[in-house]
Amino acid sequence: MLRIRGTVGDMPVDLTVEMDESDWARLGTQLGVPVQENKPLSESSAKPGPSRNDAVWEIAQELLRKAGHMSGPDLLGQLEGLAGSTAAGKRLMVRMRHSANVKVESHGDAPEYHWVE
């Protein structure tokens, strides 16, 4: 599920979009995230295939990488929409804070998240 919250002009928007695995794969492809094919159980290795959470995490990282940097509130808003809830967006934000590719700087009231190669 993908949730988008915000405003269009003065009107509030709260949109929920149901997405299956093929929808997530297409979105990942458009963002340049490599797609891994799921094999049937008889052909799969001992390691499980990517889950929806992995796909959301890859898209979240790609979002910050393409932006270069975002303020904490802006990033949280994007992650909430991507993950489908405030709690899931906050979990992604914590995971991002601990990622080796993300540097967090304190700027007054809000932190600034920077993508580092």
PDB file of C-alpha atoms in Angstrom:
ATOM      1  CA  MET A   1       0.000   0.000   0.000  1.00  0.00           C
ATOM      2  CA  LEU A   2       1.214   3.478  -0.835  1.00  0.00           C
ATOM      3  CA  ARG A   3      -0.190   6.467   1.045  1.00  0.00           C
ATOM      4  CA  ILE A   4       0.159  10.018  -0.212  1.00  0.00           C
ATOM      5  CA  ARG A   5      -0.771  12.891   2.080  1.00  0.00           C
ATOM      6  CA  GLY A   6      -0.468  16.606   1.502  1.00  0.00           C
ATOM      7  CA  THR A   7      -2.350  19.402  -0.163  1.00  0.00           C
ATOM      8  CA  VAL A   8      -3.282  20.453  -3.668  1.00  0.00           C
ATOM      9  CA  GLY A   9      -3.663  24.181  -3.416  1.00  0.00           C
ATOM     10  CA  ASP A  10      -5.813  24.695  -0.309  1.00  0.00           C
ATOM     11  CA  MET A  11      -7.425  21.241  -0.454  1.00  0.00           C
ATOM     12  CA  PRO A  12      -6.070  18.448   1.757  1.00  0.00           C
ATOM     13  CA  VAL A  13      -5.245  15.152   0.017  1.00  0.00           C
ATOM     14  CA  ASP A  14      -5.061  11.713   1.634  1.00  0.00           C
ATOM     15  CA  LEU A  15      -4.716   9.049  -1.071  1.00  0.00           C
ATOM     16  CA  THR A  16      -4.138   5.336  -0.513  1.00  0.00           C
ATOM     17  CA  VAL A  17      -3.028   3.155  -3.431  1.00  0.00           C
ATOM     18  CA  GLU A  18      -2.977  -0.641  -3.189  1.00  0.00           C
ATOM     19  CA  MET A  19       0.072  -2.119  -4.934  1.00  0.00           C
ATOM     20  CA  ASP A  20       0.988  -5.748  -5.560  1.00  0.00           C
ATOM     21  CA  GLU A  21       4.509  -7.118  -6.178  1.00  0.00           C
ATOM     22  CA  SER A  22       4.421  -6.350  -9.917  1.00  0.00           C
ATOM     23  CA  ASP A  23       3.403  -2.722  -9.206  1.00  0.00           C
ATOM     24  CA  TRP A  24       6.339  -2.341  -6.768  1.00  0.00           C
ATOM     25  CA  ALA A  25       8.676  -3.873  -9.373  1.00  0.00           C
ATOM     26  CA  ARG A  26       7.513  -1.396 -12.041  1.00  0.00           C
ATOM     27  CA  LEU A  27       7.928   1.534  -9.632  1.00  0.00           C
ATOM     28  CA  GLY A  28      11.399   0.336  -8.705  1.00  0.00           C
ATOM     29  CA  THR A  29      12.321   0.011 -12.387  1.00  0.00           C
ATOM     30  CA  GLN A  30      11.192   3.584 -13.079  1.00  0.00           C
ATOM     31  CA  LEU A  31      13.346   4.801 -10.182  1.00  0.00           C
ATOM     32  CA  GLY A  32      16.335   2.789 -11.373  1.00  0.00           C
ATOM     33  CA  VAL A  33      16.261   0.238  -8.536  1.00  0.00           C
ATOM     34  CA  PRO A  34      17.418  -3.196  -9.777  1.00  0.00           C
ATOM     35  CA  VAL A  35      14.602  -5.744  -9.798  1.00  0.00           C
ATOM     36  CA  GLN A  36      15.245  -9.244  -8.498  1.00  0.00           C
ATOM     37  CA  GLU A  37      13.003 -11.969  -9.830  1.00  0.00           C
ATOM     38  CA  ASN A  38      11.242 -14.265  -7.374  1.00  0.00           C
ATOM     39  CA  LYS A  39      11.711 -17.946  -8.223  1.00  0.00           C
ATOM     40  CA  PRO A  40       9.269 -20.737  -7.365  1.00  0.00           C
ATOM     41  CA  LEU A  41      10.037 -22.490  -4.070  1.00  0.00           C
ATOM     42  CA  SER A  42      11.463 -25.542  -5.842  1.00  0.00           C
ATOM     43  CA  GLU A  43      14.042 -23.355  -7.632  1.00  0.00           C
ATOM     44  CA  SER A  44      14.826 -20.913  -4.851  1.00  0.00           C
ATOM     45  CA  SER A  45      18.039 -20.987  -2.871  1.00  0.00           C
ATOM     46  CA  ALA A  46      18.203 -21.090   0.922  1.00  0.00           C
ATOM     47  CA  LYS A  47      18.138 -17.285   1.008  1.00  0.00           C
ATOM     48  CA  PRO A  48      14.600 -15.850   0.755  1.00  0.00           C
ATOM     49  CA  GLY A  49      13.747 -13.435  -2.070  1.00  0.00           C
ATOM     50  CA  PRO A  50      13.248  -9.708  -1.511  1.00  0.00           C
ATOM     51  CA  SER A  51      10.216  -8.745   0.534  1.00  0.00           C
ATOM     52  CA  ARG A  52       7.934  -5.746   0.122  1.00  0.00           C
ATOM     53  CA  ASN A  53       9.842  -4.084   2.985  1.00  0.00           C
ATOM     54  CA  ASP A  54      13.084  -4.479   1.038  1.00  0.00           C
ATOM     55  CA  ALA A  55      11.460  -2.900  -2.025  1.00  0.00           C
ATOM     56  CA  VAL A  56      10.166   0.028   0.045  1.00  0.00           C
ATOM     57  CA  TRP A  57      13.624   0.452   1.627  1.00  0.00           C
ATOM     58  CA  GLU A  58      15.299   0.510  -1.803  1.00  0.00           C
ATOM     59  CA  ILE A  59      12.814   3.102  -3.066  1.00  0.00           C
ATOM     60  CA  ALA A  60      13.265   5.210   0.088  1.00  0.00           C
ATOM     61  CA  GLN A  61      17.039   5.240  -0.397  1.00  0.00           C
ATOM     62  CA  GLU A  62      16.638   6.104  -4.071  1.00  0.00           C
ATOM     63  CA  LEU A  63      14.347   8.992  -3.116  1.00  0.00           C
ATOM     64  CA  LEU A  64      17.014  10.574  -0.904  1.00  0.00           C
ATOM     65  CA  ARG A  65      19.832   9.727  -3.316  1.00  0.00           C
ATOM     66  CA  LYS A  66      18.094  11.528  -6.190  1.00  0.00           C
ATOM     67  CA  ALA A  67      17.210  14.520  -3.996  1.00  0.00           C
ATOM     68  CA  GLY A  68      20.737  14.720  -2.564  1.00  0.00           C
ATOM     69  CA  HIS A  69      19.453  16.123   0.722  1.00  0.00           C
ATOM     70  CA  MET A  70      16.125  16.745   2.454  1.00  0.00           C
ATOM     71  CA  SER A  71      14.975  18.261   5.705  1.00  0.00           C
ATOM     72  CA  GLY A  72      13.715  15.816   8.321  1.00  0.00           C
ATOM     73  CA  PRO A  73      10.051  16.895   8.092  1.00  0.00           C
ATOM     74  CA  ASP A  74      10.072  16.750   4.274  1.00  0.00           C
ATOM     75  CA  LEU A  75      11.738  13.337   4.285  1.00  0.00           C
ATOM     76  CA  LEU A  76       9.296  12.017   6.878  1.00  0.00           C
ATOM     77  CA  GLY A  77       6.359  13.202   4.779  1.00  0.00           C
ATOM     78  CA  GLN A  78       7.749  11.398   1.733  1.00  0.00           C
ATOM     79  CA  LEU A  79       8.487   8.227   3.712  1.00  0.00           C
ATOM     80  CA  GLU A  80       5.014   8.230   5.303  1.00  0.00           C
ATOM     81  CA  GLY A  81       3.483   8.342   1.844  1.00  0.00           C
ATOM     82  CA  LEU A  82       5.788   5.612   0.586  1.00  0.00           C
ATOM     83  CA  ALA A  83       5.346   3.291   3.570  1.00  0.00           C
ATOM     84  CA  GLY A  84       1.630   3.885   4.069  1.00  0.00           C
ATOM     85  CA  SER A  85       1.623   5.088   7.669  1.00  0.00           C
ATOM     86  CA  THR A  86       3.354   7.503  10.018  1.00  0.00           C
ATOM     87  CA  ALA A  87       4.796   4.669  12.120  1.00  0.00           C
ATOM     88  CA  ALA A  88       6.226   2.869   9.085  1.00  0.00           C
ATOM     89  CA  GLY A  89       7.641   6.177   7.775  1.00  0.00           C
ATOM     90  CA  LYS A  90       9.349   6.805  11.111  1.00  0.00           C
ATOM     91  CA  ARG A  91      10.843   3.297  11.057  1.00  0.00           C
ATOM     92  CA  LEU A  92      12.275   3.998   7.604  1.00  0.00           C
ATOM     93  CA  MET A  93      13.649   7.304   8.861  1.00  0.00           C
ATOM     94  CA  VAL A  94      15.414   5.598  11.785  1.00  0.00           C
ATOM     95  CA  ARG A  95      16.816   2.991   9.417  1.00  0.00           C
ATOM     96  CA  MET A  96      18.003   5.762   7.099  1.00  0.00           C
ATOM     97  CA  ARG A  97      19.648   7.617  10.010  1.00  0.00           C
ATOM     98  CA  HIS A  98      21.755   4.506  10.673  1.00  0.00           C
ATOM     99  CA  SER A  99      22.604   3.844   7.021  1.00  0.00           C
ATOM    100  CA  ALA A 100      26.238   4.218   5.945  1.00  0.00           C
ATOM    101  CA  ASN A 101      25.078   6.250   2.917  1.00  0.00           C
ATOM    102  CA  VAL A 102      23.237   8.888   4.943  1.00  0.00           C
ATOM    103  CA  LYS A 103      24.714  11.762   6.925  1.00  0.00           C
ATOM    104  CA  VAL A 104      22.447  13.661   9.303  1.00  0.00           C
ATOM    105  CA  GLU A 105      23.252  17.258  10.224  1.00  0.00           C
ATOM    106  CA  SER A 106      21.449  19.298  12.841  1.00  0.00           C
ATOM    107  CA  HIS A 107      20.106  22.626  11.530  1.00  0.00           C
ATOM    108  CA  GLY A 108      18.079  24.415  14.190  1.00  0.00           C
ATOM    109  CA  ASP A 109      14.707  22.771  14.678  1.00  0.00           C
ATOM    110  CA  ALA A 110      14.987  20.124  11.959  1.00  0.00           C
ATOM    111  CA  PRO A 111      17.759  17.726  10.956  1.00  0.00           C
ATOM    112  CA  GLU A 112      19.008  17.654   7.370  1.00  0.00           C
ATOM    113  CA  TYR A 113      19.506  14.250   5.723  1.00  0.00           C
ATOM    114  CA  HIS A 114      22.263  14.058   3.080  1.00  0.00           C
ATOM    115  CA  TRP A 115      23.019  11.169   0.719  1.00  0.00           C
ATOM    116  CA  VAL A 116      26.710  10.253   0.775  1.00  0.00           C
ATOM    117  CA  GLU A 117      28.241   7.978  -1.888  1.00  0.00           C
TER     118      GLU A 117
END
